Short mmCIF file of C-alpha atoms in Angstrom, two decimals:
data_model
loop_
_atom_site.label_atom_id
_atom_site.label_comp_id
_atom_site.label_asym_id
_atom_site.label_seq_id
_atom_site.Cartn_x
_atom_site.Cartn_y
_atom_site.Cartn_z
CA MET A 234 23.18 -7.44 1.25
CA SER A 235 19.42 -8.24 1.22
CA ALA A 236 16.30 -8.22 3.95
CA SER A 237 13.86 -10.65 4.71
CA ALA A 238 10.91 -10.93 6.92
CA SER A 239 9.34 -13.86 8.83
CA VAL A 240 6.91 -15.35 6.67
CA SER A 241 3.21 -15.37 8.08
CA GLY A 242 0.11 -15.68 6.44
CA LEU A 243 -0.19 -15.04 2.48
CA THR A 244 3.15 -14.17 0.74
CA PRO A 245 3.74 -11.71 -2.16
CA PRO A 246 4.35 -14.25 -4.67
CA GLU A 247 0.63 -15.67 -3.62
CA ILE A 248 -0.72 -12.43 -4.06
CA LYS A 249 0.76 -12.02 -7.59
CA ALA A 250 -0.58 -15.34 -8.48
CA ARG A 251 -4.15 -14.15 -8.09
CA LYS A 252 -4.24 -12.19 -11.19
CA GLY A 253 -7.50 -12.74 -13.02
CA GLY A 254 -8.75 -14.81 -10.20
CA THR A 255 -11.20 -14.23 -7.21
CA PRO A 256 -10.70 -10.19 -6.30
CA LEU A 257 -8.23 -9.53 -3.75
CA VAL A 258 -9.79 -8.02 -0.42
CA CYS A 259 -7.47 -5.49 1.20
CA LEU A 260 -8.10 -2.95 4.15
CA THR A 261 -5.84 -0.70 6.12
CA ALA A 262 -5.19 -1.39 9.83
CA TYR A 263 -3.10 0.76 12.30
CA THR A 264 -4.13 -1.18 15.95
CA THR A 265 -4.06 -4.88 17.00
CA PRO A 266 -7.74 -5.22 18.01
CA VAL A 267 -8.42 -3.77 14.27
CA ALA A 268 -5.83 -5.87 12.54
CA ARG A 269 -7.86 -8.72 13.91
CA ILE A 270 -10.96 -7.94 12.58
CA ALA A 271 -9.29 -7.10 9.00
CA ASP A 272 -7.42 -10.64 9.52
CA THR A 273 -10.64 -12.77 9.27
CA ALA A 274 -11.41 -11.83 5.68
CA CYS A 275 -8.94 -9.89 4.13
CA ASP A 276 -6.08 -11.03 1.78
CA VAL A 277 -3.84 -7.92 2.47
CA VAL A 278 -3.64 -5.85 5.40
CA LEU A 279 -1.86 -2.52 4.95
CA VAL A 280 -0.58 -0.02 7.40
CA GLY A 281 -0.97 2.76 5.47
CA ASP A 282 0.61 6.43 6.26
CA SER A 283 -3.06 7.22 6.17
CA VAL A 284 -2.72 6.51 10.12
CA GLY A 285 -1.27 10.11 10.16
CA MET A 286 -4.84 11.76 9.10
CA VAL A 287 -7.17 8.77 10.47
CA LEU A 288 -5.54 8.38 13.99
CA HIS A 289 -3.01 11.31 14.59
CA GLY A 290 -5.21 14.37 13.10
CA LEU A 291 -2.68 15.65 10.65
CA PRO A 292 -3.97 17.55 7.44
CA SER A 293 -2.03 14.96 5.19
CA THR A 294 0.30 12.17 5.26
CA LEU A 295 3.78 14.07 4.89
CA GLY A 296 4.16 14.39 8.48
CA VAL A 297 4.37 10.56 9.21
CA THR A 298 7.57 9.02 10.25
CA MET A 299 9.30 5.99 10.14
CA GLU A 300 8.82 5.60 13.84
CA MET A 301 5.33 6.18 13.48
CA MET A 302 5.13 3.19 10.66
CA ILE A 303 6.90 0.87 12.93
CA LEU A 304 5.03 1.67 16.06
CA HIS A 305 1.94 0.83 14.20
CA GLY A 306 3.24 -1.88 12.17
CA GLN A 307 4.36 -3.82 15.04
CA ALA A 308 1.09 -3.59 16.52
CA VAL A 309 -0.78 -4.77 13.32
CA ARG A 310 1.56 -7.71 13.10
CA ARG A 311 0.26 -8.82 16.24
CA GLY A 312 -3.13 -9.02 15.40
CA THR A 313 -2.42 -10.58 11.41
CA GLU A 314 -1.94 -14.41 10.77
CA LYS A 315 -3.62 -14.79 7.48
CA ALA A 316 -3.17 -11.93 5.33
CA LEU A 317 0.02 -10.26 3.87
CA LEU A 318 1.01 -7.62 5.91
CA VAL A 319 2.31 -4.77 3.70
CA ILE A 320 3.51 -1.24 5.40
CA ASP A 321 3.52 2.14 3.57
CA MET A 322 7.05 3.96 3.38
CA PRO A 323 6.36 7.24 4.73
CA PHE A 324 7.45 10.55 2.70
CA GLY A 325 10.88 11.16 2.59
CA SER A 326 12.05 7.89 3.38
CA TYR A 327 12.58 6.45 0.11
CA GLU A 328 12.70 9.11 -2.66
CA GLU A 329 16.30 10.26 -2.22
CA SER A 330 17.90 7.16 -3.66
CA PRO A 331 17.67 3.50 -4.02
CA GLU A 332 19.91 2.94 -1.10
CA GLN A 333 18.22 5.23 1.18
CA ALA A 334 15.32 3.30 0.29
CA PHE A 335 16.76 -0.08 0.75
CA ARG A 336 17.82 1.14 4.18
CA ASN A 337 14.52 2.14 5.35
CA ALA A 338 12.34 -0.78 3.74
CA ALA A 339 14.83 -3.23 5.63
CA ARG A 340 14.30 -1.45 9.08
CA LEU A 341 10.71 -1.40 8.23
CA MET A 342 10.58 -5.28 7.27
CA ARG A 343 13.28 -6.12 10.07
CA GLU A 344 11.47 -4.23 12.68
CA THR A 345 8.02 -4.93 12.08
CA GLY A 346 7.89 -8.43 10.49
CA ALA A 347 6.01 -7.17 7.39
CA GLY A 348 5.91 -9.11 4.15
CA ALA A 349 6.10 -6.25 1.67
CA VAL A 350 6.36 -2.54 1.67
CA LYS A 351 4.50 0.09 -0.63
CA LEU A 352 5.84 3.19 -1.84
CA GLU A 353 4.33 5.97 -4.28
CA GLY A 354 5.40 6.71 -7.69
CA GLY A 355 5.77 5.53 -11.09
CA GLU A 356 8.15 5.84 -13.71
CA THR A 357 10.51 8.08 -11.26
CA MET A 358 10.32 5.13 -8.68
CA ALA A 359 11.05 2.37 -11.14
CA GLN A 360 14.80 2.12 -10.73
CA THR A 361 14.10 2.29 -6.64
CA ILE A 362 11.70 -0.67 -7.10
CA ALA A 363 14.14 -2.56 -9.23
CA PHE A 364 16.60 -2.24 -6.49
CA LEU A 365 14.77 -3.36 -3.69
CA THR A 366 13.34 -6.08 -5.37
CA ARG A 367 16.41 -7.43 -6.49
CA ARG A 368 17.41 -7.52 -2.78
CA GLY A 369 14.89 -9.55 -1.48
CA ILE A 370 12.21 -6.74 -0.47
CA PRO A 371 8.81 -7.26 -2.04
CA VAL A 372 7.25 -4.16 -3.20
CA MET A 373 3.76 -3.10 -3.97
CA ALA A 374 3.52 0.14 -6.08
CA HIS A 375 1.14 2.74 -5.82
CA ILE A 376 0.20 5.18 -8.79
CA GLY A 377 -2.50 7.82 -9.89
CA LEU A 378 -3.19 9.81 -7.23
CA THR A 379 -0.19 9.36 -4.91
CA PRO A 380 -1.01 11.39 -1.62
CA GLN A 381 2.48 11.85 -0.52
CA ALA A 382 2.32 14.50 -4.08
CA VAL A 383 -0.71 16.18 -3.16
CA ASN A 384 0.99 19.30 -3.06
CA ALA A 385 2.65 18.83 -6.68
CA PHE A 386 -1.02 17.69 -7.76
CA GLY A 387 -2.71 20.97 -6.38
CA GLY A 388 -5.25 18.83 -4.22
CA TYR A 389 -6.67 15.42 -3.94
CA LYS A 390 -7.79 15.20 -7.89
CA VAL A 391 -8.61 12.49 -10.16
CA GLN A 392 -5.53 11.76 -12.14
CA GLY A 393 -5.26 10.15 -15.79
CA ARG A 394 -8.21 11.87 -17.52
CA GLY A 395 -7.79 12.44 -21.16
CA GLU A 396 -4.17 12.91 -22.53
CA ASP A 397 -2.98 12.16 -18.89
CA GLY A 398 -3.95 8.86 -19.16
CA ALA A 399 -0.64 7.75 -21.13
CA ARG A 400 1.16 9.06 -18.49
CA ILE A 401 -0.53 7.01 -15.61
CA LEU A 402 -0.38 3.86 -18.51
CA ALA A 403 3.39 4.58 -18.53
CA ASP A 404 3.88 4.43 -14.74
CA ALA A 405 1.96 1.10 -14.71
CA HIS A 406 4.21 -0.60 -16.91
CA ALA A 407 7.29 0.68 -15.40
CA VAL A 408 6.58 -0.40 -11.92
CA ALA A 409 5.56 -3.79 -13.56
CA GLN A 410 8.65 -4.26 -15.27
CA ALA A 411 10.85 -2.84 -12.35
CA GLY A 412 9.20 -6.31 -10.31
CA ALA A 413 6.42 -4.90 -8.32
CA PHE A 414 4.26 -8.01 -7.36
CA SER A 415 0.93 -5.61 -7.30
CA VAL A 416 0.10 -1.99 -7.89
CA VAL A 417 -2.62 0.33 -6.39
CA LEU A 418 -4.47 2.79 -8.92
CA GLU A 419 -5.88 5.39 -6.98
CA LYS A 420 -8.46 7.73 -8.12
CA VAL A 421 -8.00 7.21 -11.92
CA PRO A 422 -10.94 6.91 -14.44
CA ASP A 423 -12.82 3.58 -14.30
CA SER A 424 -11.68 3.13 -18.52
CA LEU A 425 -8.10 3.51 -17.83
CA ALA A 426 -7.64 1.25 -14.84
CA ARG A 427 -9.78 -1.55 -16.60
CA GLN A 428 -7.19 -1.08 -19.51
CA ILE A 429 -4.26 -1.18 -17.07
CA THR A 430 -5.69 -4.14 -15.49
CA GLN A 431 -5.72 -5.94 -18.85
CA GLU A 432 -2.53 -4.89 -19.73
CA LEU A 433 -0.45 -6.03 -16.69
CA ALA A 434 0.69 -9.27 -15.58
CA ILE A 435 0.46 -8.16 -12.06
CA PRO A 436 -2.67 -7.58 -9.87
CA THR A 437 -4.09 -4.26 -9.53
CA ILE A 438 -5.59 -2.93 -6.56
CA GLY A 439 -8.20 -0.44 -7.06
CA ILE A 440 -9.42 2.41 -4.57
CA GLY A 441 -11.52 4.86 -6.54
CA ALA A 442 -10.55 2.87 -9.87
CA SER A 443 -12.61 0.25 -11.41
CA VAL A 444 -14.60 -2.90 -10.20
CA ASP A 445 -12.52 -4.72 -12.97
CA CYS A 446 -9.29 -4.12 -10.88
CA ASP A 447 -8.01 -7.22 -9.33
CA GLY A 448 -8.71 -6.37 -6.15
CA GLN A 449 -10.24 -3.27 -4.10
CA ILE A 450 -8.72 -1.58 -1.00
CA LEU A 451 -10.24 0.93 1.43
CA VAL A 452 -9.29 2.67 4.74
CA ILE A 453 -11.09 0.82 7.33
CA ASP A 454 -12.29 3.63 9.41
CA ASP A 455 -13.79 5.22 6.14
CA MET A 456 -15.93 1.86 5.37
CA LEU A 457 -16.75 1.79 9.14
CA GLY A 458 -17.82 5.37 9.49
CA MET A 459 -15.43 5.95 12.14
CA PHE A 460 -13.49 8.43 10.29
CA THR A 461 -15.58 11.65 9.58
CA ALA A 462 -13.55 14.50 8.59
CA PHE A 463 -14.48 13.75 5.03
CA ARG A 464 -15.85 11.15 2.88
CA PRO A 465 -14.32 10.67 -0.57
CA ARG A 466 -16.79 9.67 -3.40
CA PHE A 467 -15.36 6.30 -3.49
CA VAL A 468 -16.03 5.33 -0.04
CA LYS A 469 -18.88 3.22 0.69
CA ARG A 470 -19.75 3.16 4.35
CA TYR A 471 -20.75 -0.42 5.40
CA ALA A 472 -21.23 0.72 8.81
CA GLU A 473 -21.63 3.73 10.83
CA LEU A 474 -19.83 3.13 13.82
CA GLY A 475 -18.89 6.53 14.60
CA ASP A 476 -22.52 7.53 15.25
CA THR A 477 -22.93 3.97 17.19
CA ALA A 478 -19.67 5.17 19.38
CA GLU A 479 -20.84 8.75 20.01
CA ALA A 480 -24.42 7.62 21.25
CA ALA A 481 -22.73 5.11 23.60
CA VAL A 482 -20.38 7.73 24.95
CA ALA A 483 -23.43 10.04 25.50
CA ALA A 484 -25.44 7.12 27.20
CA TYR A 485 -22.26 6.61 29.67
CA ALA A 486 -22.01 10.10 30.27
CA GLU A 487 -25.67 10.02 31.09
CA GLU A 488 -25.55 7.17 33.45
CA VAL A 489 -22.41 8.45 35.19
CA ARG A 490 -24.02 11.68 35.88
CA ALA A 491 -27.18 9.99 37.22
CA ARG A 492 -25.05 7.91 39.21
CA SER A 493 -26.83 4.81 37.60
CA PHE A 494 -23.51 3.41 36.60
CA PRO A 495 -21.67 1.77 38.05
CA GLY A 496 -24.62 -0.75 39.25
CA PRO A 497 -24.35 -3.29 41.97
CA GLU A 498 -23.28 -5.88 39.38
CA HIS A 499 -20.06 -3.82 38.46
CA VAL A 500 -18.50 -2.95 41.84
CA PHE A 501 -16.85 -5.48 44.43
CA ALA A 502 -18.63 -6.55 47.63
CA ASP A 503 -16.50 -6.69 50.77
CA ALA A 504 -16.48 -10.70 50.69
CA PRO A 505 -15.73 -12.49 47.51
CA ARG A 506 -18.97 -13.75 45.70
CA SER A 507 -19.13 -17.68 45.25
CA LYS A 508 -20.06 -16.94 41.21
CA ASP A 509 -17.19 -14.62 40.42
CA ASN A 510 -14.77 -15.30 43.06
CA ALA A 511 -14.11 -11.74 43.04
#
């Protein structure tokens, strides 16, 4: 049995072929309007399980369900034409066995039209990655800080410092050998990310890693200043849309209370106006 999704935009083999070339531009998206914006400049649009924290107010990604990922995946698919659409497999949907992972990955791709899935874990997930890729499901791996294991890590801590670097390096080689077409390196030391990038034949995508990675990814709400609950060190704010939106809402509220909105141009006359036929 195999699974496949309709091909639209960039494909996993094309992303893999970008190894060592122009850096891959990757962002998250969870809604159709934001996906359309990201699609104008990105190579990969990821429906991350960060949606649980960013849009649903959850304290971590652990409460995210398959139904949530499918709903947001369908919305993002409607707004994505050029970029490769990748969807996170939520916590508990793939760890039990390769067979469980295949059922859920196939469902994600079938019901959303995604071109690939992403799952967290290194050596422990290598068998699962191999199982999926042999059955037609492209996999983006994710190692280093894996947010779904935040309780095991004791928080969102840097992974791979000192002697622990050997573990992350082994994870990187394991997922590459298992057939992943790319790997996210999250919150690992710069020098280790650089070494992994040099040693692997697949692209590395950094988030809190190194500028020498083959690409970079951020949560779009973080880089636009829309999510303000906390700000990771690795986030650069390219805009402060949260502040802009707050000011706009305040201005709207003031005008409503002062009865200056709606104005004559925003309401409808008894007879149609010739210019707008309204």
